PDB file of C-alpha atoms in Angstrom:
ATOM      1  CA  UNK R  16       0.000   0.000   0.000  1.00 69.00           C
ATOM      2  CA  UNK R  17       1.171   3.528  -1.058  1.00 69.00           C
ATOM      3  CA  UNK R  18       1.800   5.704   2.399  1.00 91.00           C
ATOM      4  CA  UNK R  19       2.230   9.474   3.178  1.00 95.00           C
ATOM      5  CA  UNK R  20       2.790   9.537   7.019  1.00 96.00           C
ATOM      6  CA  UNK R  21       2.385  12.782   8.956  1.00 96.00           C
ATOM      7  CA  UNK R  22       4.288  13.058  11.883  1.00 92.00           C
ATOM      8  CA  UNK R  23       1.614  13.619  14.083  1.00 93.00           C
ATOM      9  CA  UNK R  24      -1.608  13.784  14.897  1.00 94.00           C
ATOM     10  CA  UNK R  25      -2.662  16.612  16.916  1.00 96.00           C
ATOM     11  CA  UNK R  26      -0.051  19.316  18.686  1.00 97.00           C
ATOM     12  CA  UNK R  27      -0.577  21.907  21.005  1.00 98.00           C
ATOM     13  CA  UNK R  28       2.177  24.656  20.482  1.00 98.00           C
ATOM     14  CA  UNK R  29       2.065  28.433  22.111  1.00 98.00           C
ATOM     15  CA  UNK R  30       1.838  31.838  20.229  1.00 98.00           C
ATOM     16  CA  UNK R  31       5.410  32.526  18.652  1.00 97.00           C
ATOM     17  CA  UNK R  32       6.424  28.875  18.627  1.00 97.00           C
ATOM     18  CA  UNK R  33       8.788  27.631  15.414  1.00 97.00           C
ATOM     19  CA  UNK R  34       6.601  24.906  14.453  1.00 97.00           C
ATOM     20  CA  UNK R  35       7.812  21.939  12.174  1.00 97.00           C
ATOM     21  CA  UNK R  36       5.397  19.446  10.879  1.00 98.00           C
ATOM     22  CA  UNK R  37       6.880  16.553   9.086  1.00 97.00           C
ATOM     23  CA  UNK R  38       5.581  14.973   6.162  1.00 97.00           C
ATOM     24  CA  UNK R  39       7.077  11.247   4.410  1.00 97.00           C
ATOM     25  CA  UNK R  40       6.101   9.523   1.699  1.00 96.00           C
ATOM     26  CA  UNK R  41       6.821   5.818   0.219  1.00 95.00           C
ATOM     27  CA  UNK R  42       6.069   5.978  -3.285  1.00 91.00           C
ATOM     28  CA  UNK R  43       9.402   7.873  -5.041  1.00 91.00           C
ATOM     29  CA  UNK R  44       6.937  10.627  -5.756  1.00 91.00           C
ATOM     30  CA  UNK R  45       8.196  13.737  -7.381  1.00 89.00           C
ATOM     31  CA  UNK R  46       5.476  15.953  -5.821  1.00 90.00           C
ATOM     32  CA  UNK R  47       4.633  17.194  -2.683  1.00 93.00           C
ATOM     33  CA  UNK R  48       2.053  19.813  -1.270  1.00 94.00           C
ATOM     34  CA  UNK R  49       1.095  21.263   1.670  1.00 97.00           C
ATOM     35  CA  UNK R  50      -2.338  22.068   2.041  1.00 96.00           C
ATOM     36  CA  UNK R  51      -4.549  24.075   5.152  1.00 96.00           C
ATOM     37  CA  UNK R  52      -7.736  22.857   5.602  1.00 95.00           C
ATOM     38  CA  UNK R  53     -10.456  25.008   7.735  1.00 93.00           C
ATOM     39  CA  UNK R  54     -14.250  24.560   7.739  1.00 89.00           C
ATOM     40  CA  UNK R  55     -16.356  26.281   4.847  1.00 86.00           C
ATOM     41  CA  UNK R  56     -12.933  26.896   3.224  1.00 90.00           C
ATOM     42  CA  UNK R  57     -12.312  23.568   1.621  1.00 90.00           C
ATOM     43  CA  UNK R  58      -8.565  22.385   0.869  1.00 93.00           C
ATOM     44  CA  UNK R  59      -5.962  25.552   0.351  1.00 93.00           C
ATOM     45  CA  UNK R  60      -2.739  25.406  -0.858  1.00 93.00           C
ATOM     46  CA  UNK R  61       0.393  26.125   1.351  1.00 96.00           C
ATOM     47  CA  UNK R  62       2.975  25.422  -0.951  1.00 95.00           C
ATOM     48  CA  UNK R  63       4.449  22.857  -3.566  1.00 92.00           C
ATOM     49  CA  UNK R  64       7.472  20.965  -4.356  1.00 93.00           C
ATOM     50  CA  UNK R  65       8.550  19.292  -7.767  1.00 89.00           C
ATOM     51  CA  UNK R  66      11.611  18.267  -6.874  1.00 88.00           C
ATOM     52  CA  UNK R  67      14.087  17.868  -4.017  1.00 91.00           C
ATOM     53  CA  UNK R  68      15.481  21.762  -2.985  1.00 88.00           C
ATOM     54  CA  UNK R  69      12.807  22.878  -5.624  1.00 90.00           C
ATOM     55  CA  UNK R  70       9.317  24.745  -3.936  1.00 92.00           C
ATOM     56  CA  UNK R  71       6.795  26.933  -4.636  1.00 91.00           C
ATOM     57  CA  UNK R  72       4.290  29.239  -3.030  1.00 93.00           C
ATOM     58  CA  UNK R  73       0.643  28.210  -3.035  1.00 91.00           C
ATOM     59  CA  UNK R  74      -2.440  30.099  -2.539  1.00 91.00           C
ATOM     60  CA  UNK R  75      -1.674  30.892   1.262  1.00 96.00           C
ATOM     61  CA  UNK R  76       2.078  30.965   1.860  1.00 97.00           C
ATOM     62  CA  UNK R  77       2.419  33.885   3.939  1.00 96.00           C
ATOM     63  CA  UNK R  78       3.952  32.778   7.934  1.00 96.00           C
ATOM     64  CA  UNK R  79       4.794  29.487   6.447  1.00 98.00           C
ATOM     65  CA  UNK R  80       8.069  27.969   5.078  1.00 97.00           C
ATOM     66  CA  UNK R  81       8.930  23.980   3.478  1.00 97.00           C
ATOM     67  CA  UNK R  82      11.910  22.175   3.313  1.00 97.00           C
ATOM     68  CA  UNK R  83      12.649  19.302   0.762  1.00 96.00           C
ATOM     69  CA  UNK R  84      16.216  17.970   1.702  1.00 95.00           C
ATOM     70  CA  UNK R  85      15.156  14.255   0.071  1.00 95.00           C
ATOM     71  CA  UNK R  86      12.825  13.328  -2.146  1.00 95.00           C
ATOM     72  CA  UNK R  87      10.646  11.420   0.292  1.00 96.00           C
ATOM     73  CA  UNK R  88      10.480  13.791   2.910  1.00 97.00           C
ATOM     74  CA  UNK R  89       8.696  17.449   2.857  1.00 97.00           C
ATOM     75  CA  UNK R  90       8.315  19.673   5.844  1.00 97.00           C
ATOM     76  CA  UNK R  91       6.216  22.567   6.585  1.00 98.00           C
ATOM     77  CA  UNK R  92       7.515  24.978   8.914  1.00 98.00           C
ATOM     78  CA  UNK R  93       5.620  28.120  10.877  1.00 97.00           C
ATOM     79  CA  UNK R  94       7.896  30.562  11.868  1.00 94.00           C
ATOM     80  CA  UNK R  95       6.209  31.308  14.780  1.00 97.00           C
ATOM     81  CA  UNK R  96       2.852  30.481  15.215  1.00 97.00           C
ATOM     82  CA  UNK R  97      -0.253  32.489  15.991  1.00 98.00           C
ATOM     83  CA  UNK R  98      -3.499  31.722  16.577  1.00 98.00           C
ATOM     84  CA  UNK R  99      -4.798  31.976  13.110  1.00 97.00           C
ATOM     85  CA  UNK R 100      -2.760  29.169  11.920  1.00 98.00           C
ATOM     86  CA  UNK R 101      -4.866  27.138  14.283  1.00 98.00           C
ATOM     87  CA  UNK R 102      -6.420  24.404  11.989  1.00 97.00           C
ATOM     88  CA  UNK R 103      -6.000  20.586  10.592  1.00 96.00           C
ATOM     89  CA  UNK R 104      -2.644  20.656   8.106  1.00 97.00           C
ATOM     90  CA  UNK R 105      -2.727  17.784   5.231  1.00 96.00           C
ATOM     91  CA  UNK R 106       0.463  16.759   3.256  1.00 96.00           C
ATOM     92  CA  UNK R 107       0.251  15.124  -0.036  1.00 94.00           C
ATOM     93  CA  UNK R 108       2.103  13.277  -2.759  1.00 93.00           C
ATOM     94  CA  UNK R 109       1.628  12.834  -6.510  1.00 90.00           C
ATOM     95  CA  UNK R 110       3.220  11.366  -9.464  1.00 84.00           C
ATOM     96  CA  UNK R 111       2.581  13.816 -12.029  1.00 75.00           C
ATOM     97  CA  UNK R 112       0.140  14.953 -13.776  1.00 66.00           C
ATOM     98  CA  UNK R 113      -1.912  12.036 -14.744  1.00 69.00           C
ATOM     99  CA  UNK R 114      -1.874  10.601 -11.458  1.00 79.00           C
ATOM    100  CA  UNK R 115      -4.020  11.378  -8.613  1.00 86.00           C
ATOM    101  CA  UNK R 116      -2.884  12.977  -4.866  1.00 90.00           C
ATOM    102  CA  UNK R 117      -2.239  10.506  -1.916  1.00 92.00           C
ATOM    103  CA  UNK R 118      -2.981  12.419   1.231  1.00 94.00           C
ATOM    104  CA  UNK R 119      -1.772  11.723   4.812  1.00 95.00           C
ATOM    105  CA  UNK R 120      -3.936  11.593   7.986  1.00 94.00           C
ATOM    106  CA  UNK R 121      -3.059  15.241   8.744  1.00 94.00           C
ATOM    107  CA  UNK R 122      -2.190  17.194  11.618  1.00 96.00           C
ATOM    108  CA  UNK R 123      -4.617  19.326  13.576  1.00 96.00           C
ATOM    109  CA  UNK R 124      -2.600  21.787  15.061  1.00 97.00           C
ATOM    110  CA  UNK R 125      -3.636  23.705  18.413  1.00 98.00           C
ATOM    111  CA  UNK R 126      -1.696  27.483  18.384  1.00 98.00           C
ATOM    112  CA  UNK R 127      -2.853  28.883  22.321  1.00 97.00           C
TER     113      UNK R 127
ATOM    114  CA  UNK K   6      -6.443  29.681 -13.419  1.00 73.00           C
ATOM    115  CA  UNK K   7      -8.581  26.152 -12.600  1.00 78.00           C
ATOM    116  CA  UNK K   8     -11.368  26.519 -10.240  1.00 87.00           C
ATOM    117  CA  UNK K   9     -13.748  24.006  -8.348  1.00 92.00           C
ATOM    118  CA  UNK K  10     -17.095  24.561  -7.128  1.00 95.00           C
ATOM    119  CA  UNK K  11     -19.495  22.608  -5.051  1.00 96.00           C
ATOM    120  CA  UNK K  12     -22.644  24.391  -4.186  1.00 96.00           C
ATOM    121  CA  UNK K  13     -23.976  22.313  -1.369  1.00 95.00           C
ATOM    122  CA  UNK K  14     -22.214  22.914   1.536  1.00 94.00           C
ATOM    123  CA  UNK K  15     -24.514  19.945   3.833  1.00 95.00           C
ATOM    124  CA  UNK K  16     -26.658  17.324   1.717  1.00 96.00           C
ATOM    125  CA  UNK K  17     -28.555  15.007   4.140  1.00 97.00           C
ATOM    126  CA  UNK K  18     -30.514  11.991   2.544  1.00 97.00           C
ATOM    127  CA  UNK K  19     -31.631   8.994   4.865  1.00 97.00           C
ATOM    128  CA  UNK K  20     -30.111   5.717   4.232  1.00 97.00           C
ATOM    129  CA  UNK K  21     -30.928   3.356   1.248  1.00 97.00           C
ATOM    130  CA  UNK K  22     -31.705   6.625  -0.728  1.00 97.00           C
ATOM    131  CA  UNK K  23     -29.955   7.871  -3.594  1.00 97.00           C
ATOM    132  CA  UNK K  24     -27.360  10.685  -3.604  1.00 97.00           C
ATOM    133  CA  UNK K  25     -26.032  13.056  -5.806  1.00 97.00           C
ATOM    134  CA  UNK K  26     -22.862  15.688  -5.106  1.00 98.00           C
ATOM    135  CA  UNK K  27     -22.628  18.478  -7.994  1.00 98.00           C
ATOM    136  CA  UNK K  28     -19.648  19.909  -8.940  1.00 97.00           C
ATOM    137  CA  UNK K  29     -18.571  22.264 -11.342  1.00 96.00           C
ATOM    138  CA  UNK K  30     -15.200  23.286 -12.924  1.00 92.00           C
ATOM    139  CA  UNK K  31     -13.929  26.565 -14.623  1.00 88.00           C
ATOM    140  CA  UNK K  32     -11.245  25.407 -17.326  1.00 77.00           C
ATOM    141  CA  UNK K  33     -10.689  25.781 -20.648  1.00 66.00           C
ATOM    142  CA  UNK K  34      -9.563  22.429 -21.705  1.00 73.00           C
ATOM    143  CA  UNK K  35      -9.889  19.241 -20.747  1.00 73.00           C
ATOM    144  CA  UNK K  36      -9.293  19.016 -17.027  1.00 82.00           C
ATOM    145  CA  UNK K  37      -8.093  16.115 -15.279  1.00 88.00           C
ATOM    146  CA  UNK K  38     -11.097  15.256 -12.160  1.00 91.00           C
ATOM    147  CA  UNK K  39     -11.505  13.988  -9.157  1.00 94.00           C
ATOM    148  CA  UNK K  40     -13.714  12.939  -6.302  1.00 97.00           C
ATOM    149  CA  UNK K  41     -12.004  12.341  -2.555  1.00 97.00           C
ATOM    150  CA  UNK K  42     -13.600  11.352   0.869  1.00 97.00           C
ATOM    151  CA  UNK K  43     -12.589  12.396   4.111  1.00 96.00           C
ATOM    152  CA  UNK K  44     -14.034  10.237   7.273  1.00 92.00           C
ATOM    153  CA  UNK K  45     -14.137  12.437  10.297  1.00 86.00           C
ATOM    154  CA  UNK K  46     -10.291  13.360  11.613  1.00 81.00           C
ATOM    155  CA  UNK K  47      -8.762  11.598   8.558  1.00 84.00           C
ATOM    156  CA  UNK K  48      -7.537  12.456   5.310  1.00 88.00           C
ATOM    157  CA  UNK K  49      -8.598  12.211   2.239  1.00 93.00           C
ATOM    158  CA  UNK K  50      -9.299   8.758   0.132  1.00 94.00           C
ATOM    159  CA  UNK K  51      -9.793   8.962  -3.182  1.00 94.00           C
ATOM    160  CA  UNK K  52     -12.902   7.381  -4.679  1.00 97.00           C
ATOM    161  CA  UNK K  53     -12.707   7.957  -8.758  1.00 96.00           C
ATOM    162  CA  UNK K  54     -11.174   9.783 -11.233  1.00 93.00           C
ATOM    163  CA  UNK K  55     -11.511  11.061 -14.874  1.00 92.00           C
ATOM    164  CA  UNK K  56      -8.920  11.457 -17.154  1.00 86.00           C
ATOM    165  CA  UNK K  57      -9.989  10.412 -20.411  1.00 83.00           C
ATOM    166  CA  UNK K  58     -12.114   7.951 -22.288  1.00 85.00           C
ATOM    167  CA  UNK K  59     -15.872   6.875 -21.044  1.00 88.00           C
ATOM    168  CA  UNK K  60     -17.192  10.305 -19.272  1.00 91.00           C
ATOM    169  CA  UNK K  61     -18.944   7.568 -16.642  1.00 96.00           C
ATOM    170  CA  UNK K  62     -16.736   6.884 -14.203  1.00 96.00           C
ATOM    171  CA  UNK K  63     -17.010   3.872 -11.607  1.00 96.00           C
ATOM    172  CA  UNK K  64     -14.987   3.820  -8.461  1.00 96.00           C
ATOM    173  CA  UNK K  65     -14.519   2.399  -5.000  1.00 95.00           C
ATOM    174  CA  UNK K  66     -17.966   1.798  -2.679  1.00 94.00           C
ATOM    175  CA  UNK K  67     -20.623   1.584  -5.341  1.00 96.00           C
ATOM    176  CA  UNK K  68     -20.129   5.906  -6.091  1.00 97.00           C
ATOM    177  CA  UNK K  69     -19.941   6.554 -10.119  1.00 98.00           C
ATOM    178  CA  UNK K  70     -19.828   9.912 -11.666  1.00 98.00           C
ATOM    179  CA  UNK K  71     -20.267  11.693 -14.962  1.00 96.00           C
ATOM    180  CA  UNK K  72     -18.181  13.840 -16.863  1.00 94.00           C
ATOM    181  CA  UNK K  73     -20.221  16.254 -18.824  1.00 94.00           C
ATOM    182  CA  UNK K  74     -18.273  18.915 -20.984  1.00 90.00           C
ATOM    183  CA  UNK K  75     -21.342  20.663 -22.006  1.00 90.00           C
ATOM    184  CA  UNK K  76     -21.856  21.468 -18.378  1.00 93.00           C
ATOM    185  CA  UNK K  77     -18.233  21.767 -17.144  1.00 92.00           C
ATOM    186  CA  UNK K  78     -19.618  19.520 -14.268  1.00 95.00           C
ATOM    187  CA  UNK K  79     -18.638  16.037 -12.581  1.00 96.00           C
ATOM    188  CA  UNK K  80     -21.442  14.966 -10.795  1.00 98.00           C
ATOM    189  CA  UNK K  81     -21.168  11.736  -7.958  1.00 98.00           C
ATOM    190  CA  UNK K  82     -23.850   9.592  -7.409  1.00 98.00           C
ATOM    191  CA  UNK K  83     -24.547   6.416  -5.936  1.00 98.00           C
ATOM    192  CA  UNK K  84     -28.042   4.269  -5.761  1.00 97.00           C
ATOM    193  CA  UNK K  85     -28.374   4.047  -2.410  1.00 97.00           C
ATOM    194  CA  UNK K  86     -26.059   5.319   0.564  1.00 97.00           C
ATOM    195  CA  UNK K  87     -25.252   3.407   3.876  1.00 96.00           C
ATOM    196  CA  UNK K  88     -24.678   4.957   7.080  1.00 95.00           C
ATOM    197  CA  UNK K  89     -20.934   4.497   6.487  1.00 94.00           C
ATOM    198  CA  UNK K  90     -21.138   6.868   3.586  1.00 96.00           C
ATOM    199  CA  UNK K  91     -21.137  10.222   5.904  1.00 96.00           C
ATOM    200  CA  UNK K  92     -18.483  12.181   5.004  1.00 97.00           C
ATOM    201  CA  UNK K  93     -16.863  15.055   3.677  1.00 97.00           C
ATOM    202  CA  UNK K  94     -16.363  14.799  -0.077  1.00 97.00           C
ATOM    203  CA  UNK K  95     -14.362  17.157  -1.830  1.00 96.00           C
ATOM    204  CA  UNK K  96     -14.250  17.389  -5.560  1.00 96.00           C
ATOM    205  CA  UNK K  97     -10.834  18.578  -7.261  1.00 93.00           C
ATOM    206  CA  UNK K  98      -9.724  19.431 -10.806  1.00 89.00           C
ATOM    207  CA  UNK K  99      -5.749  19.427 -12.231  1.00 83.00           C
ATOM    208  CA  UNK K 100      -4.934  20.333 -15.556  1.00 69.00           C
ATOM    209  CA  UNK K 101      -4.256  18.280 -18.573  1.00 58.00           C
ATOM    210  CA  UNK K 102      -0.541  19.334 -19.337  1.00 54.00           C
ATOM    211  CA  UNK K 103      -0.289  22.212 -17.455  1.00 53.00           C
ATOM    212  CA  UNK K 104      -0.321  23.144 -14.104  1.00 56.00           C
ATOM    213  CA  UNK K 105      -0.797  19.614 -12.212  1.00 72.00           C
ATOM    214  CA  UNK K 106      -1.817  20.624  -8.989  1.00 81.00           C
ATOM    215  CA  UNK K 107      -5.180  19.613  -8.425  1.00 85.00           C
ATOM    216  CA  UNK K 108      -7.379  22.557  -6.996  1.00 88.00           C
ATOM    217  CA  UNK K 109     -10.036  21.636  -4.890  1.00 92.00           C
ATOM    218  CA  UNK K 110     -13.709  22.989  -4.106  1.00 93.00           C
ATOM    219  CA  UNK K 111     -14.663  23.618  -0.589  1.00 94.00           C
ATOM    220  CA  UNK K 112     -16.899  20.092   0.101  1.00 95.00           C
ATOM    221  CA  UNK K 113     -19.780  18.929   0.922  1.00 97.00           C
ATOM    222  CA  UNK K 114     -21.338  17.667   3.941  1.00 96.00           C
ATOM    223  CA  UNK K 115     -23.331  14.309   4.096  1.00 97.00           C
ATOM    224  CA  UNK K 116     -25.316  13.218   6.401  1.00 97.00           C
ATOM    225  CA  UNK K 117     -27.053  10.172   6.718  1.00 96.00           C
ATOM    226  CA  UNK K 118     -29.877   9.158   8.814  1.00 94.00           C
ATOM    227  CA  UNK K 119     -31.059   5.918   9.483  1.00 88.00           C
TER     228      UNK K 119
END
């Protein structure tokens, strides 16, 4: 079975926090993404990677960063977290373009 | 750009019914589709896809859906739903040789009842 594994579950961090959430995937997949979810809003986009050291921004990028250091492995980073980044975080992987998304379990992150 | 909508934000049917999600794109060309499902506190699962070829799709747990250019929609149905099916579903487009990142609409709520 194909896996993308989020690091965790649920985490509680405090305002101004670095937050890293940690994102792996089993399938050699080129392409990563980052996406917020938040009720009413549907699935936005955080940011992207094609490659390994390659990203780009998404819909929502601002107080966010990634890092892709190996292909299977793509990390989302808040640079210190507020309470508006309070919601569930979902990491996926793809293929390419004729190939559909495999998501992870995603991380509901708590910012008090 | 590609953009996804789904205009019913809760559906509720009661169980053995039928169901149908809309969803309609804003593309161009032909877009790649898709529909997901997301169990509460999960992620998402992907139950069918369109790419090319027959616009009536089958995929997993007895949901099909149809492709219909005319309309730029992708409708899901299925016959009759089962408890189980309460969900969020979220329909997404990508785009045939361009940008491949699939775009999503904002879902739909279904609820069941017995």
């Amino acid at each position: 079975d194909v896996k993308v594994t989020q690091s965790s579950r649920y985490l509680v961090k405090r305002t101004g926090e670095k937050v890293f959430l940690e994102c792996v995937q089993d399938m050699d997949h080129e392409n990563m993404f980052w996406y917020r979810q938040d009720p009413g809003l549907g699935l936005r986009l955080i940011y992207f990677s094609y490659d390994v050291k390659m990203k780009e921004k998404g819909d929502i990028p601002e107080g966010y960063s990634v890092s892709r250091e190996k292909k299977e492995r793509f990390s989302l980073i808040l640079e210190s977290a507020s309470t508006n980044q309070t919601s569930m975080y979902l990491c996926a992987s793809m293929g390419g373009a004729t190939t559909e998304a495999f998501f992870g379990q995603g991380t509901r992150l708590t910012v008090v | 750009a590609q953009s996804v909508t789904q205009p019913d934000i809760h559906i509720t049917v009661s169980e053995g019914a039928s169901l149908e999600l809309r969803c309609n794109y804003s593309y161009g060309a032909t877009p790649y589709l898709f529909w997901y499902v997301q169990s509460p506190g999960q992620g998402l699962q992907l139950l069918l896809k369109y790419f090319s070829g027959d616009t009536l799709v089958q995929g997993i747990k007895g949901f099909e859906a149809e492709f219909k250019r005319s309309q730029s929609s992708f409708n899901l149905r299925k016959p009759s739903v089962h408890w189980s099916d309460a969900a969020e579903y979220f329909c997404a487009v990508g785009v045939a040789g361009g940008s491949y990142i699939p775009t999503f609409g904002r879902g739909t709520s279904l609820i069941v009842h017995p």
